[in-house]
PDB file of C-alpha atoms in Angstrom:
ATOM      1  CA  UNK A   1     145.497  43.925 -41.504  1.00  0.00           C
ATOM      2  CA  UNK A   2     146.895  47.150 -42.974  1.00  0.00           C
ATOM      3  CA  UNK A   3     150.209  48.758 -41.752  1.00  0.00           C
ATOM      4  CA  UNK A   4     148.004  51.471 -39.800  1.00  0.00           C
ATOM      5  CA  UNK A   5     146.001  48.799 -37.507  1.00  0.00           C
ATOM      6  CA  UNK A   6     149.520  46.898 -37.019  1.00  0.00           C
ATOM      7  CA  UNK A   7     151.333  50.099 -36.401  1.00  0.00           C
ATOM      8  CA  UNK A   8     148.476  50.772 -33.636  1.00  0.00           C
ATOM      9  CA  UNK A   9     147.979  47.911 -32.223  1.00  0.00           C
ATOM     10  CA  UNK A  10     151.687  47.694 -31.578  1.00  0.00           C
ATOM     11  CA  UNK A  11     151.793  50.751 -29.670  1.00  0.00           C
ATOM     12  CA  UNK A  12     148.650  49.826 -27.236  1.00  0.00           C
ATOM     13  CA  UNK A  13     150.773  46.878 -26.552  1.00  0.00           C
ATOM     14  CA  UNK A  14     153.735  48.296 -25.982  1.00  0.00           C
ATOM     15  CA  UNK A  15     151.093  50.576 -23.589  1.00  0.00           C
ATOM     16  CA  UNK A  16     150.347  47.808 -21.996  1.00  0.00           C
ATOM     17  CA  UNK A  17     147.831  49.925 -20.231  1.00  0.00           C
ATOM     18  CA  UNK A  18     145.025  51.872 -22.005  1.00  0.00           C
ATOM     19  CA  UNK A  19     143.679  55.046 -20.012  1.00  0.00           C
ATOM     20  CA  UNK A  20     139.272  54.792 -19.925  1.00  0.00           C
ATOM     21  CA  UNK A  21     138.362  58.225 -20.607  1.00  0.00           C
ATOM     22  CA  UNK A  22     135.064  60.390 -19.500  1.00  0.00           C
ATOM     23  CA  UNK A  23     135.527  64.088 -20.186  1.00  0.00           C
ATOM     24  CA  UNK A  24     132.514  66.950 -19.331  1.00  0.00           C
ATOM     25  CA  UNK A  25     134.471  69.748 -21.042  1.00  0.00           C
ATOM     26  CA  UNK A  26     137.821  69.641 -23.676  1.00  0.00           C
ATOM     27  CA  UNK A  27     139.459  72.298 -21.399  1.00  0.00           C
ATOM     28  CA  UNK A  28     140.692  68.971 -19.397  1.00  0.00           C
ATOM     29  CA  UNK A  29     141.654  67.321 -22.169  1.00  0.00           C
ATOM     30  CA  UNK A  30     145.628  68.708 -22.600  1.00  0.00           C
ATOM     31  CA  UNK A  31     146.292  68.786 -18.744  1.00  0.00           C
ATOM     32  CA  UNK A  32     144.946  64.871 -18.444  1.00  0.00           C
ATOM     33  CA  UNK A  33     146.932  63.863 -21.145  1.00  0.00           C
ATOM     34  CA  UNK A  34     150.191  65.410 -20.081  1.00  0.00           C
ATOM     35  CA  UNK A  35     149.543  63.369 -16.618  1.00  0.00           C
ATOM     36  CA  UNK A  36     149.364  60.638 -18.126  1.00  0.00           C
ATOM     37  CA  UNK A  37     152.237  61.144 -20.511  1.00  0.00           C
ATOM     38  CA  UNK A  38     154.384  62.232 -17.627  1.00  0.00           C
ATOM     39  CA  UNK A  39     153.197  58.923 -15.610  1.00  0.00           C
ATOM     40  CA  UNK A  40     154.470  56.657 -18.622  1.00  0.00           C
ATOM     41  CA  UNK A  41     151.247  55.863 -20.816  1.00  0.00           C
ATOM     42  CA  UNK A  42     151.250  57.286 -23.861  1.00  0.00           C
ATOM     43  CA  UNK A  43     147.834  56.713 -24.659  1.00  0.00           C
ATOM     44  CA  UNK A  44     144.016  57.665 -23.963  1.00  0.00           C
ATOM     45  CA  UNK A  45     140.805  55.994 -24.968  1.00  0.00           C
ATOM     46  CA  UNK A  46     137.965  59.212 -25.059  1.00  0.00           C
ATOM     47  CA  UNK A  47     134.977  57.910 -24.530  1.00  0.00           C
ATOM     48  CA  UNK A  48     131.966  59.192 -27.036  1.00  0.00           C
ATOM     49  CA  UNK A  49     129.907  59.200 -23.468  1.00  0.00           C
ATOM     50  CA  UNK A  50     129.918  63.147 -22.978  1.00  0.00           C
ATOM     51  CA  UNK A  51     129.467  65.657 -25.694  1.00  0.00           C
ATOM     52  CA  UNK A  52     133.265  66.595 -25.390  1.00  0.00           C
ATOM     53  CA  UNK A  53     134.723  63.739 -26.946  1.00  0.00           C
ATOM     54  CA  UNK A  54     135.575  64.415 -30.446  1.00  0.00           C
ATOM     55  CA  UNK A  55     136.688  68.197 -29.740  1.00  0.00           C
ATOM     56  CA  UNK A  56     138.659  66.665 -27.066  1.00  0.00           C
ATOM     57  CA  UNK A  57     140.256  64.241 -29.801  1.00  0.00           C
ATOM     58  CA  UNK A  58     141.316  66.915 -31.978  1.00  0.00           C
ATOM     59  CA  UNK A  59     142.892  69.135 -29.612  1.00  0.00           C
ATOM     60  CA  UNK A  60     145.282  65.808 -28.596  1.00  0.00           C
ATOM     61  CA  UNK A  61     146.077  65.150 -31.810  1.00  0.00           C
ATOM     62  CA  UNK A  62     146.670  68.830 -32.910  1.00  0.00           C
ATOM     63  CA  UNK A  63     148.909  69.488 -29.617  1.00  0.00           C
ATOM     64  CA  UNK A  64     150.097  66.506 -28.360  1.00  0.00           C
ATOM     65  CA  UNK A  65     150.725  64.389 -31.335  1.00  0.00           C
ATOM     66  CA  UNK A  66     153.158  61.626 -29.115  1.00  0.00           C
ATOM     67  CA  UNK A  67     150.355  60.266 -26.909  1.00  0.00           C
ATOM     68  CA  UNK A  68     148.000  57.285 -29.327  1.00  0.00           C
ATOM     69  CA  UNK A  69     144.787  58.751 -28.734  1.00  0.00           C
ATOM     70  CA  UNK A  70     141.366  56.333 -29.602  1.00  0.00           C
ATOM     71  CA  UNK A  71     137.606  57.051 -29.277  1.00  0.00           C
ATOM     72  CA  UNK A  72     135.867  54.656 -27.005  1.00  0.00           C
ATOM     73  CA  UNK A  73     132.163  53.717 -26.352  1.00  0.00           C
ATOM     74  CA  UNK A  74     131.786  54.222 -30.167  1.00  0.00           C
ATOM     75  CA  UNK A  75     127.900  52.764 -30.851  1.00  0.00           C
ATOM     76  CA  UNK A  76     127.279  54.248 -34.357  1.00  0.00           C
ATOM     77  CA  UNK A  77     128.437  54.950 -37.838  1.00  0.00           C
ATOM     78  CA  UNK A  78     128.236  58.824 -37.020  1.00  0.00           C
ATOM     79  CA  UNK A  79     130.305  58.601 -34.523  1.00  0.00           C
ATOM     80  CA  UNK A  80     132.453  57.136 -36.327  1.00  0.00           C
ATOM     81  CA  UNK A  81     132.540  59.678 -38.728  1.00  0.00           C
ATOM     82  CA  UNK A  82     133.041  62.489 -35.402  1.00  0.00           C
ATOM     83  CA  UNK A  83     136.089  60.430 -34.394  1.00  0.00           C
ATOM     84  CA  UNK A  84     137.466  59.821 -37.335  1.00  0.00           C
ATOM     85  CA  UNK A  85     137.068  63.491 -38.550  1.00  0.00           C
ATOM     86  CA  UNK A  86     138.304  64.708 -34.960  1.00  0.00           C
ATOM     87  CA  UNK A  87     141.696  62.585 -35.955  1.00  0.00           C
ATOM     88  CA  UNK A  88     140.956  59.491 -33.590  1.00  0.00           C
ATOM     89  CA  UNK A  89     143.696  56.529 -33.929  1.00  0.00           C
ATOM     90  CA  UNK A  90     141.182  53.552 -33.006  1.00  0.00           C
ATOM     91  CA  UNK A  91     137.603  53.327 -32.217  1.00  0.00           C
ATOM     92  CA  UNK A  92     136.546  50.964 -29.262  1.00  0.00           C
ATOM     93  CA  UNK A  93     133.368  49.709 -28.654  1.00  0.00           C
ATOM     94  CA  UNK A  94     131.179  47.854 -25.930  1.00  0.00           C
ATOM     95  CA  UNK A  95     129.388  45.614 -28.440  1.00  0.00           C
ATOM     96  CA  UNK A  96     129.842  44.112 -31.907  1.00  0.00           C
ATOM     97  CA  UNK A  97     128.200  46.453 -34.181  1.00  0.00           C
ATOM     98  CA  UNK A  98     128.701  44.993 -37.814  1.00  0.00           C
ATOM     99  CA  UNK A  99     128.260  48.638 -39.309  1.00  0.00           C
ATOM    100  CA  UNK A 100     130.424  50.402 -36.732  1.00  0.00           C
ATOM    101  CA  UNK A 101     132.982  47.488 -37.727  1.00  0.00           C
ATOM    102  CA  UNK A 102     132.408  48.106 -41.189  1.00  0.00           C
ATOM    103  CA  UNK A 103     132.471  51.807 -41.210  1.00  0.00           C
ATOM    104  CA  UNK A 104     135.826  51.710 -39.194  1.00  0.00           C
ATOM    105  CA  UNK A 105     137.590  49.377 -42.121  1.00  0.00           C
ATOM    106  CA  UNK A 106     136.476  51.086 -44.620  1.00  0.00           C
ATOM    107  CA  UNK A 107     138.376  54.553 -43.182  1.00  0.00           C
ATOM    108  CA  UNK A 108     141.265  52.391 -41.872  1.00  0.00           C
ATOM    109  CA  UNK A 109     140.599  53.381 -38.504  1.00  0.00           C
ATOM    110  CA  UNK A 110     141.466  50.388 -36.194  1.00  0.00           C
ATOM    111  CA  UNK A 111     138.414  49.191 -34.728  1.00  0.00           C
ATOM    112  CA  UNK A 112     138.364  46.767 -31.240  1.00  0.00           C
ATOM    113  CA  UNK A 113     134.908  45.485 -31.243  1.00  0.00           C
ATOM    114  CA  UNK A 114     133.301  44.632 -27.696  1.00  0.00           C
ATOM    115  CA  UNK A 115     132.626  41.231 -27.212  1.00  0.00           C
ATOM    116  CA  UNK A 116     132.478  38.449 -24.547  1.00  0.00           C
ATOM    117  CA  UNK A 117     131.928  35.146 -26.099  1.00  0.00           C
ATOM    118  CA  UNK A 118     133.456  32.710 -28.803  1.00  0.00           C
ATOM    119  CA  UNK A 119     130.567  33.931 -31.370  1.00  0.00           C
ATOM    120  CA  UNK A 120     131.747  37.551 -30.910  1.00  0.00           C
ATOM    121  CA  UNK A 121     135.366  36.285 -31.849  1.00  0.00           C
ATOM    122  CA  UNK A 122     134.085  34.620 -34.723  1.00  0.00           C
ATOM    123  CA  UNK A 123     132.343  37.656 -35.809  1.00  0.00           C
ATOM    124  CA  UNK A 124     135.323  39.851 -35.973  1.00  0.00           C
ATOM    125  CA  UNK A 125     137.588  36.963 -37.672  1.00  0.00           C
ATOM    126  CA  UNK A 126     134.755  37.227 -40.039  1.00  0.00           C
ATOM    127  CA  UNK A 127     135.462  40.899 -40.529  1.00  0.00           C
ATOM    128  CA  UNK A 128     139.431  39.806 -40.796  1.00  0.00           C
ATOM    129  CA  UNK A 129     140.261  42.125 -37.254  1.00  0.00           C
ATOM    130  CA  UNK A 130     143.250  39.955 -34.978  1.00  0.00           C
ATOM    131  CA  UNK A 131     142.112  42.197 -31.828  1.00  0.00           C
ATOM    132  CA  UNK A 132     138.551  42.710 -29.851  1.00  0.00           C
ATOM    133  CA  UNK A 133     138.067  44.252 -26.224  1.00  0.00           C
ATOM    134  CA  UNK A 134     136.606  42.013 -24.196  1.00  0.00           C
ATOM    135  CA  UNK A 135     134.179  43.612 -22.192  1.00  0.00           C
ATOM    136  CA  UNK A 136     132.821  43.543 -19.289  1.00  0.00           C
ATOM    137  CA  UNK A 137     135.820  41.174 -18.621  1.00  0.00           C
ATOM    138  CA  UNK A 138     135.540  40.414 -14.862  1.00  0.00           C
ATOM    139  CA  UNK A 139     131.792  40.118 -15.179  1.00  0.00           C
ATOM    140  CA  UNK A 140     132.211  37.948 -18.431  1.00  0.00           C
ATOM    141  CA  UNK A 141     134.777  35.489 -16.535  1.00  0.00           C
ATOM    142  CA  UNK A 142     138.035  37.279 -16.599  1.00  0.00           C
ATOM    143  CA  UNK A 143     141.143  35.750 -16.922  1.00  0.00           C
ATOM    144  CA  UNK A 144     139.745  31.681 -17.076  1.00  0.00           C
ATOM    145  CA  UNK A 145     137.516  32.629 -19.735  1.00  0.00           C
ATOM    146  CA  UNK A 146     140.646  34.476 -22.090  1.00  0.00           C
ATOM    147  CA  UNK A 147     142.521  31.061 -20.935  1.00  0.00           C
ATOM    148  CA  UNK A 148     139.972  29.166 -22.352  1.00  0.00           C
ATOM    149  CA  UNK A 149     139.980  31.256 -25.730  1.00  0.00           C
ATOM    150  CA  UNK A 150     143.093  30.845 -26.416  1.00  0.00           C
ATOM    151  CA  UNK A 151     143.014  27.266 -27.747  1.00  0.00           C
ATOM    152  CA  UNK A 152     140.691  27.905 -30.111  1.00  0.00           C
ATOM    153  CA  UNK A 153     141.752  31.366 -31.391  1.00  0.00           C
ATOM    154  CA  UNK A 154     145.347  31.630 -30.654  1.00  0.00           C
ATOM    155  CA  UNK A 155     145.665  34.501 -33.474  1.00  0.00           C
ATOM    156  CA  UNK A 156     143.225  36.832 -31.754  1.00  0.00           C
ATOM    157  CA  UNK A 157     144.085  39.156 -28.730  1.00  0.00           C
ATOM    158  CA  UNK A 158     142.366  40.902 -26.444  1.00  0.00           C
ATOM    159  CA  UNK A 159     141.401  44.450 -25.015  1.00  0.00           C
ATOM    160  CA  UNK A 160     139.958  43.278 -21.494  1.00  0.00           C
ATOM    161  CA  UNK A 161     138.097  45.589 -20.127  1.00  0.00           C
ATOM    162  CA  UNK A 162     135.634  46.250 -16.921  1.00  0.00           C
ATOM    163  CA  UNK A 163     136.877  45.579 -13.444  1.00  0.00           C
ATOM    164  CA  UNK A 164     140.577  45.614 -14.249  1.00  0.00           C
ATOM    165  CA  UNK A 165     142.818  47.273 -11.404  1.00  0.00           C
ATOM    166  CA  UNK A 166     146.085  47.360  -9.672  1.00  0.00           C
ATOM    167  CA  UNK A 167     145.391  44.232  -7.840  1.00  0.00           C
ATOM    168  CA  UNK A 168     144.554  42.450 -11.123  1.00  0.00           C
ATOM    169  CA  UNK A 169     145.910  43.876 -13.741  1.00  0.00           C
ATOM    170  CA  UNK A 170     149.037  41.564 -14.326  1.00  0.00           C
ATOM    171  CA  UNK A 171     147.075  38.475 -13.974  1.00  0.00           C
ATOM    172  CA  UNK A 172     145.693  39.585 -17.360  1.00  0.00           C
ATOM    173  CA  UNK A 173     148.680  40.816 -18.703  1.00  0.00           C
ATOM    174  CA  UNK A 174     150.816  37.038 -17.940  1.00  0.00           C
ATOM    175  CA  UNK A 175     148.071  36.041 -20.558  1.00  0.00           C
ATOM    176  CA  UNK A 176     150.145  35.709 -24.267  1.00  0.00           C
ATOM    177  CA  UNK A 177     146.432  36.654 -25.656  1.00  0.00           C
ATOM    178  CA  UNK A 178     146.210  39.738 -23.931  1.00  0.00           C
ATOM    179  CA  UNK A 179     147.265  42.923 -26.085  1.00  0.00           C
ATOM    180  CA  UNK A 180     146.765  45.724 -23.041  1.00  0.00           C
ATOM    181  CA  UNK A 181     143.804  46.147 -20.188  1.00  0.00           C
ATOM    182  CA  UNK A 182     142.140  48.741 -20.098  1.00  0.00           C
ATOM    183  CA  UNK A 183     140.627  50.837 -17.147  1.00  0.00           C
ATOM    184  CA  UNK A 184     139.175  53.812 -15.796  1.00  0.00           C
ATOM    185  CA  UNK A 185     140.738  53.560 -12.097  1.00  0.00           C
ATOM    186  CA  UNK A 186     143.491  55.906 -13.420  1.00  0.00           C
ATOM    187  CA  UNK A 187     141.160  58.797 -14.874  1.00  0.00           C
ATOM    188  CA  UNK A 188     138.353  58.077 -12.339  1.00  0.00           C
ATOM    189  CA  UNK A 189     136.144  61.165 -13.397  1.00  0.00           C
ATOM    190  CA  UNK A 190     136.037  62.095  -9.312  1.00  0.00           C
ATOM    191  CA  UNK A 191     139.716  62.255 -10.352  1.00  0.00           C
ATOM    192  CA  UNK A 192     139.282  64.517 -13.295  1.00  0.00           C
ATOM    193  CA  UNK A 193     136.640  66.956 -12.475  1.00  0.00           C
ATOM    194  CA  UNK A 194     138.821  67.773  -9.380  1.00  0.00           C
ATOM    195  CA  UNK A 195     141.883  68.158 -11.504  1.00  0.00           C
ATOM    196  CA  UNK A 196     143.768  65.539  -9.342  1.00  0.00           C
ATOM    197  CA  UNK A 197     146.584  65.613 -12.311  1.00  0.00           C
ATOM    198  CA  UNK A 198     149.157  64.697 -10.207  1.00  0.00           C
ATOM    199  CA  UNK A 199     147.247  61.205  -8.777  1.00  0.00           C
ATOM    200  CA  UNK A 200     146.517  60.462 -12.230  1.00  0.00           C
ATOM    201  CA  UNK A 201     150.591  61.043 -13.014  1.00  0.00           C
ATOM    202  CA  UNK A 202     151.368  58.606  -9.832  1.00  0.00           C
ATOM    203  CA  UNK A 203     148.568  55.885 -10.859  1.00  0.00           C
ATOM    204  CA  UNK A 204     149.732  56.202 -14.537  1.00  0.00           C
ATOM    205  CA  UNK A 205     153.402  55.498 -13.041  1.00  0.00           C
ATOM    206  CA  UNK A 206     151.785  52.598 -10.980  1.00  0.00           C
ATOM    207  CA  UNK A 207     150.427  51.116 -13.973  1.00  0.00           C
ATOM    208  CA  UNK A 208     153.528  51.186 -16.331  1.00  0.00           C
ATOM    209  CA  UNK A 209     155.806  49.968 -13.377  1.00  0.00           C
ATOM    210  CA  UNK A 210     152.906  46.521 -13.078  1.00  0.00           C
ATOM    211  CA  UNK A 211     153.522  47.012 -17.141  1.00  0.00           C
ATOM    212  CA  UNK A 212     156.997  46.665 -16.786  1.00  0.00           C
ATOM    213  CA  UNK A 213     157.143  43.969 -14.551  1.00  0.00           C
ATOM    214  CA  UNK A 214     155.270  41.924 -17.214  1.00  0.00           C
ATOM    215  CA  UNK A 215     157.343  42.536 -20.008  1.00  0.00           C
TER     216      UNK A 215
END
């Protein structure tokens, strides 16, 4: 692992929470990420599902340099290339994609794979990565399923993700192989597209208080 994808991964834990995001326009983009700075997480996961995503990446990184911002829902190597270009942190996918993988080591942009079963694991040891997202976690077992990982790969951790909430969200986080949840319920896009920046500040607050309560 190279200093960068330690230095990262570090932070997402220390997140503890990792923000879903779906953006229709990059005008958004500043005020959503100063809610969710002012709610306590310092990080956002922009999802390559809209056509805003890597503009929206660059203008976080150019203006708000504190917040860790990642490109999510990554499925291809040009995408790659837009999110790494667009100064993305770390890529996220749904699925194990060996040349999305590949792509992301070879510009040292931390890559968490999607996967949901021991083979998936054992694909991204083979790749030398010690963190996947585990997606869709809920629908994929949850929390008995990550329990049942654990014996066999105690060095890996995880990015569950899909179906996480409030009412949830520290049963995965008691987990030692759990690096951070992620989760859209605190930039539901009903949420964003009416500019509801001060819900998203009090569920961000929410989240890093469950965060807290962890630690």
């Amino acid at each position: 692992m190279t200093d960068n994808a330690r230095n990262v991964l570090a932070r997402l834990g220390r997140a503890g929470v990792v923000p879903v995001v779906e953006l229709d326009g990059c005008e958004v983009a500043l005020p959503l990420a100063r809610a969710l700075l002012a709610g306590g997480l310092p990080v956002a996961e922009i999802t390559f599902r809209s056509e805003a995503a890597a503009d929206s990446i660059k203008i976080l990184r150019e203006q708000l340099p504190q917040i860790l911002v990642g490109a999510g829902t990554v499925l291809d190597v040009v995408q790659v290339e837009m999110a790494y270009r667009a100064g993305s942190q770390f890529a996220v996918t749904p699925g194990f994609n060996p040349a999305v993988v590949e792509a992301c080591i070879e510009l040292d942009m931390p890559i968490l794979p999607g996967i949901n079963s021991p083979t998936g694991v054992e694909q991204a040891m083979g790749f030398g990565l010690e963190a996947v997202k585990f997606f869709p976690a809920e629908a994929s077992g949850g929390v008995s399923f990550l329990k049942a990982l654990s014996g066999p790969y105690p060095s890996i951790r995880f990015l569950p993700t899909g179906g996480i909430a409030p009412n949830n969200l520290r049963d995965y986080l008691a987990l030692p192989n759990v690096l951070a949840c992620g989760g859209t319920w605190i930039v539901s896009p009903a949420l964003v597209r009416a500019s509801r920046f001060d819900e998203i500040t009090r569920l961000a607050d929410e989240a890093a208080g469950l965060v807290a309560r962890n630690n």
